[in-house]
Amino acid sequence: MSWVTQTLASSLGRKVIMSLTGLFLCTFLIVHVAGNLQLFKGDEGRAFNEYSYFMTHNPLIMTVSYLLYTSIIVHALMALILTRHNQASRPVKYAYAKPEANSPWSSRNMGILGTILLIFIVLHMRTFWYEMHFGSVPMAEYDGKQYKDLYKTVVAAFSQWWYVAIYVISMAALGYHLVHGFKSGFQTLGLRHKKYTPLIEFLGVYVFAILIPVLFAAMPVYMFLKHVGIIG
């Protein structure tokens, strides 16, 4: 039996894989939110379109993107397998239990939160990634160079209140997911020490669970309020 098969066959191995893919996805969130902040520039989408062009034409980033897609699928698959394994190993629930007294709400509902995020990712990629690569996105020209005007696609999506609502709810789910997931990932990998664990917990709560989801959610809200004329 190869080490790959052994890893996939063990509960600990699956948890390690889920932790590694999850932490990799956290690094992607930083890059993604930094790029999407270009939407706040009052330049009719030029900075965002140039950023989108760079992200879809740089060979290194294009290669990493396939690792990203693989990580999303593997992370979700490992979570599903571990959840089913845990359920199978405890087919009969305890007659009396108070889970809220032993674990936070986010850790008890990681499956629900992950499912919400997976559905959101599919919708998000259909709205933007698919349109960017296979849709009929209009063109924009800056300094004599042609760019796909993905900014207009973003504006159209975020002008719909229901899409904005789904986006904001999904970012709330992301925040709760990362409250437990970020710290748990390091713990599974054995990276736990009294010197740097407080820093990990700080980053997990205030950066990944609060700041990044808030920044993501602020983008559709801002563009919707701009669309309806509440802000200029």
Short mmCIF file of C-alpha atoms in Angstrom, two decimals:
data_model
loop_
_atom_site.label_atom_id
_atom_site.label_comp_id
_atom_site.label_asym_id
_atom_site.label_seq_id
_atom_site.Cartn_x
_atom_site.Cartn_y
_atom_site.Cartn_z
CA MET A 1 0.00 0.00 0.00
CA SER A 2 1.49 3.34 -1.06
CA TRP A 3 1.84 6.25 1.34
CA VAL A 4 -0.88 8.08 -0.59
CA THR A 5 -3.33 5.22 -0.08
CA GLN A 6 -2.32 4.91 3.56
CA THR A 7 -2.86 8.62 4.11
CA LEU A 8 -6.29 8.60 2.48
CA ALA A 9 -7.28 5.48 4.42
CA SER A 10 -6.54 6.94 7.84
CA SER A 11 -8.61 9.49 9.71
CA LEU A 12 -5.52 11.42 10.75
CA GLY A 13 -4.22 11.50 7.18
CA ARG A 14 -7.51 12.91 5.92
CA LYS A 15 -7.46 15.56 8.62
CA VAL A 16 -3.92 16.55 7.64
CA ILE A 17 -4.92 16.84 3.99
CA MET A 18 -7.97 18.91 4.92
CA SER A 19 -5.80 21.16 7.10
CA LEU A 20 -3.18 21.71 4.38
CA THR A 21 -5.75 22.46 1.69
CA GLY A 22 -7.71 24.70 4.08
CA LEU A 23 -4.66 26.76 5.04
CA PHE A 24 -3.70 27.06 1.37
CA LEU A 25 -7.18 28.39 0.63
CA CYS A 26 -6.68 30.94 3.43
CA THR A 27 -3.63 32.33 1.60
CA PHE A 28 -5.75 32.60 -1.53
CA LEU A 29 -8.34 34.64 0.38
CA ILE A 30 -5.68 37.26 1.15
CA VAL A 31 -4.68 37.59 -2.50
CA HIS A 32 -8.28 37.54 -3.71
CA VAL A 33 -9.56 40.19 -1.32
CA ALA A 34 -6.55 42.43 -2.06
CA GLY A 35 -7.26 42.26 -5.77
CA ASN A 36 -10.99 42.77 -5.39
CA LEU A 37 -10.41 45.93 -3.37
CA GLN A 38 -9.73 47.52 -6.77
CA LEU A 39 -13.51 47.69 -7.09
CA PHE A 40 -13.50 50.60 -4.64
CA LYS A 41 -11.40 52.76 -6.94
CA GLY A 42 -13.42 55.37 -8.73
CA ASP A 43 -11.91 54.65 -12.14
CA GLU A 44 -14.86 52.94 -13.87
CA GLY A 45 -13.26 49.55 -13.38
CA ARG A 46 -9.88 50.09 -14.99
CA ALA A 47 -7.78 48.89 -12.03
CA PHE A 48 -10.03 45.87 -11.51
CA ASN A 49 -9.97 44.91 -15.19
CA GLU A 50 -6.18 45.21 -15.31
CA TYR A 51 -5.93 43.07 -12.19
CA SER A 52 -8.28 40.47 -13.74
CA TYR A 53 -6.20 40.42 -16.92
CA PHE A 54 -3.01 39.86 -14.94
CA MET A 55 -4.57 37.04 -12.92
CA THR A 56 -5.78 35.23 -16.05
CA HIS A 57 -2.64 35.69 -18.18
CA ASN A 58 0.28 35.24 -15.80
CA PRO A 59 1.61 31.67 -16.33
CA LEU A 60 2.58 31.18 -12.68
CA ILE A 61 -0.78 32.34 -11.35
CA MET A 62 -2.62 30.28 -13.96
CA THR A 63 -0.73 27.19 -12.76
CA VAL A 64 -1.47 27.97 -9.11
CA SER A 65 -5.14 28.42 -9.99
CA TYR A 66 -5.40 24.74 -10.89
CA LEU A 67 -3.92 23.90 -7.49
CA LEU A 68 -6.59 26.16 -6.02
CA TYR A 69 -9.44 24.37 -7.80
CA THR A 70 -8.01 21.01 -6.74
CA SER A 71 -7.69 22.19 -3.14
CA ILE A 72 -11.34 23.25 -3.00
CA ILE A 73 -12.50 19.85 -4.27
CA VAL A 74 -10.13 17.86 -2.04
CA HIS A 75 -10.96 19.97 1.03
CA ALA A 76 -14.70 19.44 0.53
CA LEU A 77 -14.23 15.74 -0.21
CA MET A 78 -12.12 15.12 2.90
CA ALA A 79 -14.67 16.99 5.02
CA LEU A 80 -17.48 14.83 3.63
CA ILE A 81 -15.56 11.58 4.21
CA LEU A 82 -14.61 12.55 7.77
CA THR A 83 -18.17 13.60 8.59
CA ARG A 84 -19.62 10.32 7.33
CA HIS A 85 -16.91 8.36 9.14
CA ASN A 86 -17.70 10.14 12.41
CA GLN A 87 -21.41 9.52 11.98
CA ALA A 88 -20.83 5.84 11.22
CA SER A 89 -18.61 5.39 14.26
CA ARG A 90 -21.37 6.80 16.51
CA PRO A 91 -24.64 5.49 15.02
CA VAL A 92 -26.61 6.03 18.24
CA LYS A 93 -26.68 9.49 19.75
CA TYR A 94 -26.21 9.94 23.45
CA ALA A 95 -29.48 10.03 25.36
CA TYR A 96 -28.44 13.22 27.07
CA ALA A 97 -25.89 15.69 25.90
CA LYS A 98 -25.22 19.40 25.93
CA PRO A 99 -22.81 19.96 23.04
CA GLU A 100 -23.04 23.74 23.47
CA ALA A 101 -21.34 23.34 26.83
CA ASN A 102 -18.34 21.55 25.33
CA SER A 103 -17.73 23.22 21.98
CA PRO A 104 -18.51 26.51 20.20
CA TRP A 105 -21.35 26.75 17.70
CA SER A 106 -18.99 27.10 14.72
CA SER A 107 -17.15 23.84 15.45
CA ARG A 108 -20.44 21.92 15.78
CA ASN A 109 -21.76 23.22 12.46
CA MET A 110 -18.71 23.08 10.20
CA GLY A 111 -20.58 20.76 7.84
CA ILE A 112 -23.46 23.20 7.38
CA LEU A 113 -21.11 26.16 7.01
CA GLY A 114 -18.96 24.26 4.52
CA THR A 115 -22.01 23.29 2.46
CA ILE A 116 -23.14 26.93 2.29
CA LEU A 117 -19.67 27.94 1.14
CA LEU A 118 -19.48 25.18 -1.47
CA ILE A 119 -22.82 26.24 -2.97
CA PHE A 120 -21.64 29.86 -2.94
CA ILE A 121 -18.36 28.95 -4.68
CA VAL A 122 -20.26 27.18 -7.47
CA LEU A 123 -22.58 30.18 -7.91
CA HIS A 124 -19.68 32.63 -7.69
CA MET A 125 -17.60 30.81 -10.28
CA ARG A 126 -20.58 30.50 -12.60
CA THR A 127 -21.24 34.22 -12.35
CA PHE A 128 -17.67 35.48 -12.77
CA TRP A 129 -15.10 32.79 -13.63
CA TYR A 130 -17.25 31.11 -16.28
CA GLU A 131 -18.27 34.44 -17.82
CA MET A 132 -14.65 35.61 -17.86
CA HIS A 133 -13.45 32.53 -19.72
CA PHE A 134 -16.45 31.42 -21.78
CA GLY A 135 -19.06 34.19 -21.64
CA SER A 136 -19.67 37.23 -23.79
CA VAL A 137 -17.90 39.81 -21.65
CA PRO A 138 -17.66 43.25 -23.33
CA MET A 139 -14.26 44.75 -24.03
CA ALA A 140 -12.64 47.88 -22.62
CA GLU A 141 -9.60 49.73 -23.94
CA TYR A 142 -6.91 51.42 -21.82
CA ASP A 143 -3.90 53.06 -23.45
CA GLY A 144 -4.55 51.22 -26.68
CA LYS A 145 -4.77 47.76 -25.06
CA GLN A 146 -7.90 45.61 -25.01
CA TYR A 147 -9.21 44.09 -21.77
CA LYS A 148 -12.28 42.03 -20.96
CA ASP A 149 -14.55 44.37 -18.99
CA LEU A 150 -15.29 42.01 -16.09
CA TYR A 151 -16.10 45.11 -14.05
CA LYS A 152 -19.41 45.44 -15.92
CA THR A 153 -20.23 41.81 -15.10
CA VAL A 154 -19.54 42.55 -11.43
CA VAL A 155 -21.71 45.67 -11.52
CA ALA A 156 -24.57 43.73 -13.12
CA ALA A 157 -24.36 40.96 -10.50
CA PHE A 158 -24.14 43.31 -7.54
CA SER A 159 -27.05 45.41 -8.75
CA GLN A 160 -29.36 42.52 -7.80
CA TRP A 161 -30.38 42.60 -4.13
CA TRP A 162 -30.80 38.83 -3.86
CA TYR A 163 -27.28 38.18 -5.13
CA VAL A 164 -25.90 40.72 -2.66
CA ALA A 165 -27.87 39.03 0.13
CA ILE A 166 -26.49 35.60 -0.80
CA TYR A 167 -22.98 37.03 -0.93
CA VAL A 168 -23.22 38.67 2.50
CA ILE A 169 -24.75 35.56 4.11
CA SER A 170 -22.00 33.43 2.57
CA MET A 171 -19.33 35.74 3.95
CA ALA A 172 -20.89 35.40 7.40
CA ALA A 173 -20.68 31.63 6.95
CA LEU A 174 -17.05 32.02 5.89
CA GLY A 175 -16.29 33.97 9.04
CA TYR A 176 -17.80 31.33 11.30
CA HIS A 177 -16.10 28.58 9.28
CA LEU A 178 -12.69 30.19 9.75
CA VAL A 179 -13.15 30.91 13.46
CA HIS A 180 -12.78 27.19 14.05
CA GLY A 181 -11.08 26.03 10.85
CA PHE A 182 -7.99 28.26 10.88
CA LYS A 183 -6.94 27.36 14.42
CA SER A 184 -7.94 23.73 13.96
CA GLY A 185 -5.75 23.45 10.85
CA PHE A 186 -2.61 24.41 12.75
CA GLN A 187 -3.58 22.17 15.66
CA THR A 188 -4.02 19.15 13.37
CA LEU A 189 -0.55 19.75 11.92
CA GLY A 190 0.89 19.78 15.43
CA LEU A 191 1.84 23.46 15.19
CA ARG A 192 0.79 24.41 18.68
CA HIS A 193 3.04 26.22 21.14
CA LYS A 194 2.42 28.68 23.95
CA LYS A 195 4.58 31.28 22.16
CA TYR A 196 2.86 31.41 18.78
CA THR A 197 -0.57 29.84 19.40
CA PRO A 198 -1.96 33.21 20.66
CA LEU A 199 -0.82 34.80 17.36
CA ILE A 200 -2.50 32.01 15.38
CA GLU A 201 -5.73 32.51 17.33
CA PHE A 202 -5.54 36.28 16.84
CA LEU A 203 -5.06 35.92 13.07
CA GLY A 204 -7.79 33.30 12.88
CA VAL A 205 -10.37 35.47 14.62
CA TYR A 206 -9.56 39.09 13.78
CA VAL A 207 -8.01 38.73 10.32
CA PHE A 208 -9.53 35.64 8.69
CA ALA A 209 -12.85 35.35 10.52
CA ILE A 210 -13.67 39.08 10.74
CA LEU A 211 -11.58 41.40 8.56
CA ILE A 212 -11.45 39.38 5.33
CA PRO A 213 -15.16 38.37 5.29
CA VAL A 214 -16.16 41.96 6.11
CA LEU A 215 -14.04 43.30 3.25
CA PHE A 216 -15.53 40.76 0.85
CA ALA A 217 -19.07 41.57 1.99
CA ALA A 218 -18.45 45.32 1.77
CA MET A 219 -17.83 45.10 -1.99
CA PRO A 220 -21.31 43.95 -3.13
CA VAL A 221 -22.99 46.17 -0.53
CA TYR A 222 -21.02 49.20 -1.72
CA MET A 223 -21.75 48.52 -5.38
CA PHE A 224 -25.46 47.88 -4.72
CA LEU A 225 -25.80 51.12 -2.76
CA LYS A 226 -24.00 52.87 -5.61
CA HIS A 227 -26.36 51.28 -8.12
CA VAL A 228 -29.51 52.46 -6.31
CA GLY A 229 -28.04 55.94 -5.86
CA ILE A 230 -27.64 55.97 -2.09
CA ILE A 231 -23.94 56.70 -2.47
CA GLY A 232 -22.23 58.49 -5.32
#
